[in-house]
mmCIF file of N, CA and C in Angstrom:
data_model
loop_
_atom_site.group_PDB
_atom_site.id
_atom_site.type_symbol
_atom_site.label_atom_id
_atom_site.label_comp_id
_atom_site.label_asym_id
_atom_site.label_seq_id
_atom_site.Cartn_x
_atom_site.Cartn_y
_atom_site.Cartn_z
ATOM 1 N N UNK E 1 -34.372 -22.418 6.122
ATOM 2 C CA UNK E 1 -34.283 -23.729 5.648
ATOM 3 C C UNK E 1 -32.868 -24.005 5.147
ATOM 4 N N UNK E 2 -32.148 -24.927 5.773
ATOM 5 C CA UNK E 2 -30.724 -25.197 5.437
ATOM 6 C C UNK E 2 -30.627 -26.020 4.172
ATOM 7 N N UNK E 3 -29.521 -25.849 3.448
ATOM 8 C CA UNK E 3 -29.284 -26.652 2.216
ATOM 9 C C UNK E 3 -28.638 -27.932 2.618
ATOM 10 N N UNK E 4 -28.904 -28.955 1.823
ATOM 11 C CA UNK E 4 -28.277 -30.240 2.071
ATOM 12 C C UNK E 4 -26.824 -30.103 1.605
ATOM 13 N N UNK E 5 -25.975 -31.106 1.959
ATOM 14 C CA UNK E 5 -24.625 -31.069 1.628
ATOM 15 C C UNK E 5 -24.353 -31.061 0.130
ATOM 16 N N UNK E 6 -25.197 -31.798 -0.644
ATOM 17 C CA UNK E 6 -25.046 -31.808 -2.088
ATOM 18 C C UNK E 6 -25.458 -30.500 -2.694
ATOM 19 N N UNK E 7 -26.538 -29.898 -2.230
ATOM 20 C CA UNK E 7 -26.985 -28.597 -2.680
ATOM 21 C C UNK E 7 -25.890 -27.476 -2.401
ATOM 22 N N UNK E 8 -25.284 -27.567 -1.222
ATOM 23 C CA UNK E 8 -24.260 -26.632 -0.831
ATOM 24 C C UNK E 8 -23.027 -26.790 -1.707
ATOM 25 N N UNK E 9 -22.659 -28.024 -2.069
ATOM 26 C CA UNK E 9 -21.559 -28.309 -2.880
ATOM 27 C C UNK E 9 -21.815 -27.801 -4.307
ATOM 28 N N UNK E 10 -22.967 -28.007 -4.826
ATOM 29 C CA UNK E 10 -23.306 -27.474 -6.169
ATOM 30 C C UNK E 10 -23.354 -25.992 -6.193
ATOM 31 N N UNK E 11 -23.822 -25.341 -5.163
ATOM 32 C CA UNK E 11 -23.814 -23.905 -5.063
ATOM 33 C C UNK E 11 -22.411 -23.361 -5.002
ATOM 34 N N UNK E 12 -21.531 -24.036 -4.250
ATOM 35 C CA UNK E 12 -20.107 -23.597 -4.193
ATOM 36 C C UNK E 12 -19.412 -23.783 -5.597
ATOM 37 N N UNK E 13 -19.755 -24.807 -6.298
ATOM 38 C CA UNK E 13 -19.154 -25.017 -7.653
ATOM 39 C C UNK E 13 -19.665 -23.953 -8.591
ATOM 40 N N UNK E 14 -20.983 -23.643 -8.543
ATOM 41 C CA UNK E 14 -21.491 -22.585 -9.398
ATOM 42 C C UNK E 14 -20.874 -21.229 -9.081
ATOM 43 N N UNK E 15 -20.672 -20.971 -7.873
ATOM 44 C CA UNK E 15 -20.046 -19.701 -7.459
ATOM 45 C C UNK E 15 -18.571 -19.615 -7.900
ATOM 46 N N UNK E 16 -17.904 -20.683 -7.784
ATOM 47 C CA UNK E 16 -16.464 -20.771 -8.242
ATOM 48 C C UNK E 16 -16.434 -20.590 -9.782
ATOM 49 N N UNK E 17 -17.340 -21.226 -10.529
ATOM 50 C CA UNK E 17 -17.377 -21.024 -11.961
ATOM 51 C C UNK E 17 -17.733 -19.586 -12.351
ATOM 52 N N UNK E 18 -18.626 -19.009 -11.625
ATOM 53 C CA UNK E 18 -19.032 -17.597 -11.858
ATOM 54 C C UNK E 18 -17.863 -16.648 -11.589
ATOM 55 N N UNK E 19 -17.095 -16.872 -10.523
ATOM 56 C CA UNK E 19 -15.964 -16.023 -10.220
ATOM 57 C C UNK E 19 -14.879 -16.222 -11.274
ATOM 58 N N UNK E 20 -14.754 -17.398 -11.768
ATOM 59 C CA UNK E 20 -13.721 -17.643 -12.805
ATOM 60 C C UNK E 20 -14.047 -17.036 -14.140
ATOM 61 N N UNK E 21 -15.393 -17.080 -14.490
ATOM 62 C CA UNK E 21 -15.903 -16.496 -15.696
ATOM 63 C C UNK E 21 -15.880 -14.993 -15.735
ATOM 64 N N UNK E 22 -16.333 -14.289 -14.657
ATOM 65 C CA UNK E 22 -16.360 -12.870 -14.635
ATOM 66 C C UNK E 22 -15.971 -12.392 -13.278
ATOM 67 N N UNK E 23 -14.744 -12.203 -12.966
ATOM 68 C CA UNK E 23 -14.306 -11.823 -11.643
ATOM 69 C C UNK E 23 -14.628 -10.388 -11.288
ATOM 70 N N UNK E 24 -14.752 -9.472 -12.240
ATOM 71 C CA UNK E 24 -15.132 -8.106 -11.967
ATOM 72 C C UNK E 24 -16.549 -8.095 -11.424
ATOM 73 N N UNK E 25 -17.491 -8.717 -12.105
ATOM 74 C CA UNK E 25 -18.833 -8.660 -11.685
ATOM 75 C C UNK E 25 -19.027 -9.421 -10.341
ATOM 76 N N UNK E 26 -18.257 -10.479 -10.171
ATOM 77 C CA UNK E 26 -18.366 -11.185 -8.904
ATOM 78 C C UNK E 26 -17.834 -10.343 -7.715
ATOM 79 N N UNK E 27 -16.831 -9.586 -7.955
ATOM 80 C CA UNK E 27 -16.359 -8.630 -6.918
ATOM 81 C C UNK E 27 -17.378 -7.566 -6.593
ATOM 82 N N UNK E 28 -17.997 -7.023 -7.648
ATOM 83 C CA UNK E 28 -19.051 -6.065 -7.449
ATOM 84 C C UNK E 28 -20.250 -6.577 -6.657
ATOM 85 N N UNK E 29 -20.623 -7.762 -6.961
ATOM 86 C CA UNK E 29 -21.750 -8.407 -6.288
ATOM 87 C C UNK E 29 -21.423 -8.937 -4.879
ATOM 88 N N UNK E 30 -20.119 -9.070 -4.615
ATOM 89 C CA UNK E 30 -19.756 -9.597 -3.270
ATOM 90 C C UNK E 30 -19.917 -8.567 -2.194
ATOM 91 N N UNK E 31 -20.050 -7.275 -2.562
ATOM 92 C CA UNK E 31 -20.301 -6.216 -1.560
ATOM 93 C C UNK E 31 -19.096 -5.443 -1.230
ATOM 94 N N UNK E 32 -17.934 -5.689 -1.850
ATOM 95 C CA UNK E 32 -16.711 -4.915 -1.621
ATOM 96 C C UNK E 32 -16.577 -3.717 -2.585
ATOM 97 N N UNK E 33 -17.628 -2.956 -2.690
ATOM 98 C CA UNK E 33 -17.581 -1.861 -3.632
ATOM 99 C C UNK E 33 -16.821 -0.699 -3.041
ATOM 100 N N UNK E 34 -16.245 0.158 -3.836
ATOM 101 C CA UNK E 34 -15.584 1.366 -3.259
ATOM 102 C C UNK E 34 -16.458 2.258 -2.414
ATOM 103 N N UNK E 35 -17.736 2.378 -2.848
ATOM 104 C CA UNK E 35 -18.695 3.213 -2.125
ATOM 105 C C UNK E 35 -18.902 2.646 -0.727
ATOM 106 N N UNK E 36 -19.034 1.338 -0.610
ATOM 107 C CA UNK E 36 -19.246 0.686 0.658
ATOM 108 C C UNK E 36 -17.979 0.792 1.541
ATOM 109 N N UNK E 37 -16.834 0.646 0.887
ATOM 110 C CA UNK E 37 -15.620 0.805 1.713
ATOM 111 C C UNK E 37 -15.470 2.241 2.209
ATOM 112 N N UNK E 38 -15.809 3.285 1.414
ATOM 113 C CA UNK E 38 -15.737 4.592 1.842
ATOM 114 C C UNK E 38 -16.715 4.858 2.985
ATOM 115 N N UNK E 39 -17.933 4.330 2.845
ATOM 116 C CA UNK E 39 -18.890 4.516 3.896
ATOM 117 C C UNK E 39 -18.431 3.855 5.259
ATOM 118 N N UNK E 40 -17.767 2.664 5.093
ATOM 119 C CA UNK E 40 -17.259 2.020 6.290
ATOM 120 C C UNK E 40 -16.150 2.874 6.991
ATOM 121 N N UNK E 41 -15.279 3.387 6.122
ATOM 122 C CA UNK E 41 -14.219 4.237 6.670
ATOM 123 C C UNK E 41 -14.757 5.499 7.345
ATOM 124 N N UNK E 42 -15.814 6.103 6.795
ATOM 125 C CA UNK E 42 -16.386 7.292 7.354
ATOM 126 C C UNK E 42 -17.050 6.931 8.652
ATOM 127 N N UNK E 43 -17.701 5.776 8.780
ATOM 128 C CA UNK E 43 -18.346 5.363 10.029
ATOM 129 C C UNK E 43 -17.280 5.069 11.125
ATOM 130 N N UNK E 44 -16.237 4.425 10.739
ATOM 131 C CA UNK E 44 -15.112 4.161 11.759
ATOM 132 C C UNK E 44 -14.532 5.534 12.166
ATOM 133 N N UNK E 45 -14.363 6.450 11.246
ATOM 134 C CA UNK E 45 -13.845 7.755 11.553
ATOM 135 C C UNK E 45 -14.753 8.470 12.535
ATOM 136 N N UNK E 46 -16.121 8.334 12.355
ATOM 137 C CA UNK E 46 -17.051 8.986 13.258
ATOM 138 C C UNK E 46 -16.949 8.389 14.626
ATOM 139 N N UNK E 47 -16.827 7.151 14.726
ATOM 140 C CA UNK E 47 -16.640 6.439 16.027
ATOM 141 C C UNK E 47 -15.338 6.863 16.653
ATOM 142 N N UNK E 48 -14.280 6.987 15.893
ATOM 143 C CA UNK E 48 -12.994 7.445 16.391
ATOM 144 C C UNK E 48 -13.067 8.915 16.878
ATOM 145 N N UNK E 49 -13.811 9.746 16.208
ATOM 146 C CA UNK E 49 -13.970 11.106 16.633
ATOM 147 C C UNK E 49 -14.647 11.198 18.016
ATOM 148 N N UNK E 50 -15.749 10.419 18.122
ATOM 149 C CA UNK E 50 -16.467 10.379 19.406
ATOM 150 C C UNK E 50 -15.618 9.867 20.564
ATOM 151 N N UNK E 51 -14.823 8.793 20.337
ATOM 152 C CA UNK E 51 -13.909 8.347 21.304
ATOM 153 C C UNK E 51 -12.812 9.352 21.639
ATOM 154 N N UNK E 52 -12.277 10.008 20.623
ATOM 155 C CA UNK E 52 -11.336 11.082 20.919
ATOM 156 C C UNK E 52 -11.880 12.215 21.767
ATOM 157 N N UNK E 53 -13.146 12.567 21.433
ATOM 158 C CA UNK E 53 -13.810 13.560 22.199
ATOM 159 C C UNK E 53 -13.948 13.159 23.670
ATOM 160 N N UNK E 54 -14.305 11.936 23.926
ATOM 161 C CA UNK E 54 -14.445 11.372 25.313
ATOM 162 C C UNK E 54 -13.069 11.382 25.963
ATOM 163 N N UNK E 55 -12.031 10.980 25.273
ATOM 164 C CA UNK E 55 -10.646 11.080 25.851
ATOM 165 C C UNK E 55 -10.235 12.486 26.126
ATOM 166 N N UNK E 56 -10.641 13.398 25.273
ATOM 167 C CA UNK E 56 -10.234 14.830 25.477
ATOM 168 C C UNK E 56 -10.899 15.327 26.770
ATOM 169 N N UNK E 57 -12.182 15.135 26.907
ATOM 170 C CA UNK E 57 -12.891 15.619 28.082
ATOM 171 C C UNK E 57 -12.500 14.848 29.326
ATOM 172 N N UNK E 58 -12.401 13.544 29.243
ATOM 173 C CA UNK E 58 -12.049 12.715 30.387
ATOM 174 C C UNK E 58 -10.631 12.973 30.816
ATOM 175 N N UNK E 59 -9.801 13.227 29.898
ATOM 176 C CA UNK E 59 -8.328 13.448 30.219
ATOM 177 C C UNK E 59 -8.129 14.699 30.937
ATOM 178 N N UNK E 60 -9.015 15.630 30.800
ATOM 179 C CA UNK E 60 -8.885 16.939 31.566
ATOM 180 C C UNK E 60 -8.932 16.713 33.036
ATOM 181 N N UNK E 61 -9.726 15.713 33.443
ATOM 182 C CA UNK E 61 -9.834 15.460 34.814
ATOM 183 C C UNK E 61 -8.715 14.500 35.402
ATOM 184 N N UNK E 62 -8.242 13.616 34.492
ATOM 185 C CA UNK E 62 -7.255 12.616 34.913
ATOM 186 C C UNK E 62 -5.829 13.043 34.647
ATOM 187 N N UNK E 63 -5.486 13.225 33.348
ATOM 188 C CA UNK E 63 -4.132 13.503 32.959
ATOM 189 C C UNK E 63 -4.199 14.283 31.592
ATOM 190 N N UNK E 64 -3.443 15.365 31.538
ATOM 191 C CA UNK E 64 -3.458 16.129 30.269
ATOM 192 C C UNK E 64 -2.941 15.371 29.054
ATOM 193 N N UNK E 65 -2.122 14.434 29.289
ATOM 194 C CA UNK E 65 -1.546 13.687 28.203
ATOM 195 C C UNK E 65 -2.675 12.799 27.528
ATOM 196 N N UNK E 66 -3.633 12.340 28.321
ATOM 197 C CA UNK E 66 -4.763 11.650 27.701
ATOM 198 C C UNK E 66 -5.589 12.601 26.826
ATOM 199 N N UNK E 67 -5.679 13.832 27.290
ATOM 200 C CA UNK E 67 -6.431 14.878 26.442
ATOM 201 C C UNK E 67 -5.717 15.106 25.121
ATOM 202 N N UNK E 68 -4.387 15.167 25.169
ATOM 203 C CA UNK E 68 -3.671 15.344 23.924
ATOM 204 C C UNK E 68 -3.852 14.145 23.007
ATOM 205 N N UNK E 69 -3.817 12.957 23.552
ATOM 206 C CA UNK E 69 -4.038 11.750 22.735
ATOM 207 C C UNK E 69 -5.452 11.761 22.150
ATOM 208 N N UNK E 70 -6.493 12.265 22.928
ATOM 209 C CA UNK E 70 -7.843 12.330 22.404
ATOM 210 C C UNK E 70 -7.924 13.345 21.291
ATOM 211 N N UNK E 71 -7.242 14.472 21.445
ATOM 212 C CA UNK E 71 -7.217 15.467 20.336
ATOM 213 C C UNK E 71 -6.577 14.908 19.098
ATOM 214 N N UNK E 72 -5.452 14.175 19.289
ATOM 215 C CA UNK E 72 -4.788 13.598 18.051
ATOM 216 C C UNK E 72 -5.710 12.641 17.444
ATOM 217 N N UNK E 73 -6.434 11.796 18.183
ATOM 218 C CA UNK E 73 -7.398 10.824 17.678
ATOM 219 C C UNK E 73 -8.496 11.567 16.900
ATOM 220 N N UNK E 74 -9.037 12.624 17.489
ATOM 221 C CA UNK E 74 -10.080 13.406 16.843
ATOM 222 C C UNK E 74 -9.539 13.937 15.452
ATOM 223 N N UNK E 75 -8.331 14.429 15.474
ATOM 224 C CA UNK E 75 -7.765 15.057 14.214
ATOM 225 C C UNK E 75 -7.600 13.954 13.205
ATOM 226 N N UNK E 76 -7.080 12.818 13.592
ATOM 227 C CA UNK E 76 -6.870 11.724 12.621
ATOM 228 C C UNK E 76 -8.208 11.238 12.095
ATOM 229 N N UNK E 77 -9.197 11.118 12.941
ATOM 230 C CA UNK E 77 -10.514 10.656 12.519
ATOM 231 C C UNK E 77 -11.143 11.678 11.517
ATOM 232 N N UNK E 78 -10.888 12.930 11.782
ATOM 233 C CA UNK E 78 -11.442 13.947 10.867
ATOM 234 C C UNK E 78 -10.803 13.881 9.541
ATOM 235 N N UNK E 79 -9.456 13.648 9.464
ATOM 236 C CA UNK E 79 -8.745 13.515 8.198
ATOM 237 C C UNK E 79 -9.293 12.281 7.451
ATOM 238 N N UNK E 80 -9.414 11.188 8.161
ATOM 239 C CA UNK E 80 -9.925 9.995 7.490
ATOM 240 C C UNK E 80 -11.335 10.162 7.018
ATOM 241 N N UNK E 81 -12.159 10.816 7.789
ATOM 242 C CA UNK E 81 -13.552 11.070 7.345
ATOM 243 C C UNK E 81 -13.642 11.970 6.081
ATOM 244 N N UNK E 82 -12.826 12.978 6.060
ATOM 245 C CA UNK E 82 -12.797 13.869 4.898
ATOM 246 C C UNK E 82 -12.314 13.170 3.643
ATOM 247 N N UNK E 83 -11.184 12.340 3.799
ATOM 248 C CA UNK E 83 -10.742 11.625 2.591
ATOM 249 C C UNK E 83 -11.746 10.581 2.176
ATOM 250 N N UNK E 84 -12.450 9.927 3.106
ATOM 251 C CA UNK E 84 -13.451 9.012 2.710
ATOM 252 C C UNK E 84 -14.585 9.672 2.086
ATOM 253 N N UNK E 85 -15.027 10.819 2.539
ATOM 254 C CA UNK E 85 -16.158 11.549 1.962
ATOM 255 C C UNK E 85 -15.824 12.068 0.581
ATOM 256 N N UNK E 86 -14.607 12.608 0.354
ATOM 257 C CA UNK E 86 -14.206 13.160 -0.871
ATOM 258 C C UNK E 86 -13.474 12.222 -1.779
ATOM 259 N N UNK E 87 -13.524 10.946 -1.489
ATOM 260 C CA UNK E 87 -12.791 9.971 -2.271
ATOM 261 C C UNK E 87 -13.253 9.968 -3.733
ATOM 262 N N UNK E 88 -12.379 9.343 -4.569
ATOM 263 C CA UNK E 88 -12.793 9.317 -5.997
ATOM 264 C C UNK E 88 -14.068 8.460 -6.223
ATOM 265 N N UNK E 89 -14.837 8.871 -7.264
ATOM 266 C CA UNK E 89 -16.032 8.158 -7.581
ATOM 267 C C UNK E 89 -15.727 6.777 -8.106
ATOM 268 N N UNK E 90 -16.512 5.824 -7.802
ATOM 269 C CA UNK E 90 -16.265 4.408 -8.363
ATOM 270 C C UNK E 90 -16.226 4.480 -9.845
ATOM 271 N N UNK E 91 -15.320 3.686 -10.424
ATOM 272 C CA UNK E 91 -15.259 3.686 -11.882
ATOM 273 C C UNK E 91 -16.550 3.160 -12.523
ATOM 274 N N UNK E 92 -16.965 3.838 -13.567
ATOM 275 C CA UNK E 92 -18.171 3.462 -14.263
ATOM 276 C C UNK E 92 -19.426 4.013 -13.589
ATOM 277 N N UNK E 93 -19.321 4.696 -12.566
ATOM 278 C CA UNK E 93 -20.531 5.212 -11.855
ATOM 279 C C UNK E 93 -20.979 6.474 -12.562
ATOM 280 N N UNK E 94 -22.284 6.678 -12.548
ATOM 281 C CA UNK E 94 -22.823 7.895 -13.174
ATOM 282 C C UNK E 94 -22.976 8.943 -12.143
ATOM 283 N N UNK E 95 -22.985 10.208 -12.572
ATOM 284 C CA UNK E 95 -23.224 11.315 -11.677
ATOM 285 C C UNK E 95 -24.677 11.333 -11.362
ATOM 286 N N UNK E 96 -25.009 11.742 -10.142
ATOM 287 C CA UNK E 96 -26.356 11.745 -9.678
ATOM 288 C C UNK E 96 -26.763 13.121 -9.183
ATOM 289 N N UNK E 97 -28.060 13.329 -9.052
ATOM 290 C CA UNK E 97 -28.617 14.473 -8.398
ATOM 291 C C UNK E 97 -28.201 15.826 -8.956
ATOM 292 N N UNK E 98 -27.763 16.687 -8.063
ATOM 293 C CA UNK E 98 -27.495 18.043 -8.353
ATOM 294 C C UNK E 98 -26.325 18.126 -9.353
ATOM 295 N N UNK E 99 -25.299 17.279 -9.264
ATOM 296 C CA UNK E 99 -24.211 17.398 -10.202
ATOM 297 C C UNK E 99 -24.597 17.101 -11.588
ATOM 298 N N UNK E 100 -25.496 16.196 -11.814
ATOM 299 C CA UNK E 100 -25.960 15.859 -13.173
ATOM 300 C C UNK E 100 -26.750 17.003 -13.724
ATOM 301 N N UNK E 101 -27.650 17.622 -12.884
ATOM 302 C CA UNK E 101 -28.480 18.722 -13.320
ATOM 303 C C UNK E 101 -27.555 19.937 -13.703
ATOM 304 N N UNK E 102 -26.569 20.293 -12.899
ATOM 305 C CA UNK E 102 -25.786 21.421 -13.208
ATOM 306 C C UNK E 102 -24.929 21.154 -14.434
ATOM 307 N N UNK E 103 -24.490 19.973 -14.659
ATOM 308 C CA UNK E 103 -23.722 19.671 -15.865
ATOM 309 C C UNK E 103 -24.597 19.832 -17.081
ATOM 310 N N UNK E 104 -25.815 19.336 -17.057
ATOM 311 C CA UNK E 104 -26.670 19.444 -18.245
ATOM 312 C C UNK E 104 -27.031 20.899 -18.497
ATOM 313 N N UNK E 105 -27.223 21.721 -17.460
ATOM 314 C CA UNK E 105 -27.574 23.137 -17.688
ATOM 315 C C UNK E 105 -26.370 23.814 -18.272
ATOM 316 N N UNK E 106 -25.122 23.527 -17.794
ATOM 317 C CA UNK E 106 -23.945 24.158 -18.300
ATOM 318 C C UNK E 106 -23.736 23.855 -19.786
ATOM 319 N N UNK E 107 -23.998 22.632 -20.162
ATOM 320 C CA UNK E 107 -23.722 22.248 -21.529
ATOM 321 C C UNK E 107 -24.768 22.816 -22.485
ATOM 322 N N UNK E 108 -25.987 23.192 -21.970
ATOM 323 C CA UNK E 108 -26.996 23.635 -22.850
ATOM 324 C C UNK E 108 -26.888 25.153 -23.047
ATOM 325 N N UNK E 109 -26.128 25.851 -22.265
ATOM 326 C CA UNK E 109 -26.008 27.295 -22.365
ATOM 327 C C UNK E 109 -25.120 27.660 -23.495
ATOM 328 N N UNK E 110 -25.488 28.711 -24.186
ATOM 329 C CA UNK E 110 -24.706 29.206 -25.272
ATOM 330 C C UNK E 110 -23.656 30.169 -24.774
ATOM 331 N N UNK E 111 -22.770 30.638 -25.644
ATOM 332 C CA UNK E 111 -21.655 31.520 -25.179
ATOM 333 C C UNK E 111 -22.219 32.903 -24.736
ATOM 334 N N UNK E 112 -23.297 33.388 -25.288
ATOM 335 C CA UNK E 112 -23.891 34.629 -24.859
ATOM 336 C C UNK E 112 -24.455 34.506 -23.527
ATOM 337 N N UNK E 113 -25.105 33.454 -23.179
ATOM 338 C CA UNK E 113 -25.713 33.251 -21.851
ATOM 339 C C UNK E 113 -24.633 33.221 -20.813
ATOM 340 N N UNK E 114 -23.506 32.519 -21.124
ATOM 341 C CA UNK E 114 -22.397 32.383 -20.187
ATOM 342 C C UNK E 114 -21.741 33.773 -19.982
ATOM 343 N N UNK E 115 -21.620 34.548 -21.045
ATOM 344 C CA UNK E 115 -20.978 35.826 -20.929
ATOM 345 C C UNK E 115 -21.847 36.808 -20.142
ATOM 346 N N UNK E 116 -23.203 36.725 -20.327
ATOM 347 C CA UNK E 116 -24.032 37.567 -19.585
ATOM 348 C C UNK E 116 -24.058 37.200 -18.133
ATOM 349 N N UNK E 117 -24.004 35.902 -17.875
ATOM 350 C CA UNK E 117 -23.976 35.464 -16.469
ATOM 351 C C UNK E 117 -22.669 35.865 -15.823
ATOM 352 N N UNK E 118 -21.521 35.714 -16.524
ATOM 353 C CA UNK E 118 -20.238 35.979 -15.995
ATOM 354 C C UNK E 118 -19.958 37.471 -15.720
ATOM 355 N N UNK E 119 -20.229 38.343 -16.660
ATOM 356 C CA UNK E 119 -19.812 39.688 -16.533
ATOM 357 C C UNK E 119 -20.919 40.709 -16.686
ATOM 358 N N UNK E 120 -22.000 40.346 -17.323
ATOM 359 C CA UNK E 120 -23.087 41.344 -17.595
ATOM 360 C C UNK E 120 -23.692 41.880 -16.350
ATOM 361 N N UNK E 121 -24.066 41.076 -15.477
ATOM 362 C CA UNK E 121 -24.703 41.505 -14.219
ATOM 363 C C UNK E 121 -23.680 42.296 -13.345
ATOM 364 N N UNK E 122 -22.453 41.915 -13.388
ATOM 365 C CA UNK E 122 -21.433 42.726 -12.621
ATOM 366 C C UNK E 122 -21.255 44.073 -13.101
ATOM 367 N N UNK E 123 -21.285 44.270 -14.448
ATOM 368 C CA UNK E 123 -21.136 45.603 -15.016
ATOM 369 C C UNK E 123 -22.341 46.470 -14.634
ATOM 370 N N UNK E 124 -23.521 45.929 -14.748
ATOM 371 C CA UNK E 124 -24.710 46.682 -14.373
ATOM 372 C C UNK E 124 -24.631 46.994 -12.855
ATOM 373 N N UNK E 125 -24.187 46.119 -12.088
ATOM 374 C CA UNK E 125 -24.135 46.352 -10.622
ATOM 375 C C UNK E 125 -23.056 47.408 -10.367
ATOM 376 N N UNK E 126 -21.873 47.315 -11.031
ATOM 377 C CA UNK E 126 -20.831 48.294 -10.861
ATOM 378 C C UNK E 126 -21.256 49.714 -11.315
ATOM 379 N N UNK E 127 -21.912 49.741 -12.479
ATOM 380 C CA UNK E 127 -22.426 51.027 -12.946
ATOM 381 C C UNK E 127 -23.372 51.649 -11.963
ATOM 382 N N UNK E 128 -24.267 50.824 -11.413
ATOM 383 C CA UNK E 128 -25.185 51.378 -10.424
ATOM 384 C C UNK E 128 -24.437 51.944 -9.216
ATOM 385 N N UNK E 129 -23.454 51.132 -8.725
ATOM 386 C CA UNK E 129 -22.697 51.607 -7.552
ATOM 387 C C UNK E 129 -21.951 52.853 -7.850
ATOM 388 N N UNK E 130 -21.385 53.019 -9.015
ATOM 389 C CA UNK E 130 -20.619 54.251 -9.351
ATOM 390 C C UNK E 130 -21.602 55.384 -9.405
ATOM 391 N N UNK E 131 -22.786 55.190 -10.008
ATOM 392 C CA UNK E 131 -23.752 56.259 -10.051
ATOM 393 C C UNK E 131 -24.173 56.686 -8.683
ATOM 394 N N UNK E 132 -24.425 55.819 -7.777
ATOM 395 C CA UNK E 132 -24.768 56.130 -6.396
ATOM 396 C C UNK E 132 -23.682 56.905 -5.732
ATOM 397 N N UNK E 133 -22.404 56.509 -5.990
ATOM 398 C CA UNK E 133 -21.279 57.150 -5.379
ATOM 399 C C UNK E 133 -21.197 58.626 -5.868
ATOM 400 N N UNK E 134 -21.411 58.826 -7.174
ATOM 401 C CA UNK E 134 -21.351 60.179 -7.757
ATOM 402 C C UNK E 134 -22.475 61.056 -7.141
ATOM 403 N N UNK E 135 -23.658 60.476 -6.988
ATOM 404 C CA UNK E 135 -24.811 61.276 -6.438
ATOM 405 C C UNK E 135 -24.528 61.580 -4.997
ATOM 406 N N UNK E 136 -23.925 60.718 -4.257
ATOM 407 C CA UNK E 136 -23.615 61.052 -2.849
ATOM 408 C C UNK E 136 -22.574 62.174 -2.789
ATOM 409 N N UNK E 137 -21.584 62.116 -3.610
ATOM 410 C CA UNK E 137 -20.544 63.171 -3.645
ATOM 411 C C UNK E 137 -21.129 64.518 -4.047
ATOM 412 N N UNK E 138 -22.027 64.474 -4.997
ATOM 413 C CA UNK E 138 -22.621 65.749 -5.471
ATOM 414 C C UNK E 138 -23.610 66.332 -4.400
ATOM 415 N N UNK E 139 -24.400 65.428 -3.777
ATOM 416 C CA UNK E 139 -25.416 65.926 -2.847
ATOM 417 C C UNK E 139 -24.740 66.254 -1.472
ATOM 418 N N UNK E 140 -23.541 65.783 -1.217
ATOM 419 C CA UNK E 140 -22.880 66.046 0.028
ATOM 420 C C UNK E 140 -23.195 65.106 1.186
ATOM 421 N N UNK E 141 -23.702 63.915 0.895
ATOM 422 C CA UNK E 141 -24.024 62.956 1.925
ATOM 423 C C UNK E 141 -22.761 62.307 2.424
#
């Protein structure tokens, strides 16, 4: 159902007033979030990688220079995809999933638990390995 001209004009005025009042929120709601931009860059990089692979394989039959161009395209697409994937988190975003769980576990551990985890098991392991080595040397294995 289409809006009438007057309703469209009122809607445009309300949107302009909203953008003037709170531009940050308006930008967030417009869909141009950093997460969405990173996802778009990663998608374009994936398409570029597939095209580069096609040029690489197809260029082997036609001209080696085309294959080199395909390889360069694949390399560039990979770099763009990695930077898009590892890009900075959007400001004000909360950590999710595994990162949040590991952070809460780390903060709840006391110094003794961290010390036991860091070196205690290694010492027991090393002691056991040394004992095995001594037994092998004494028994002649």
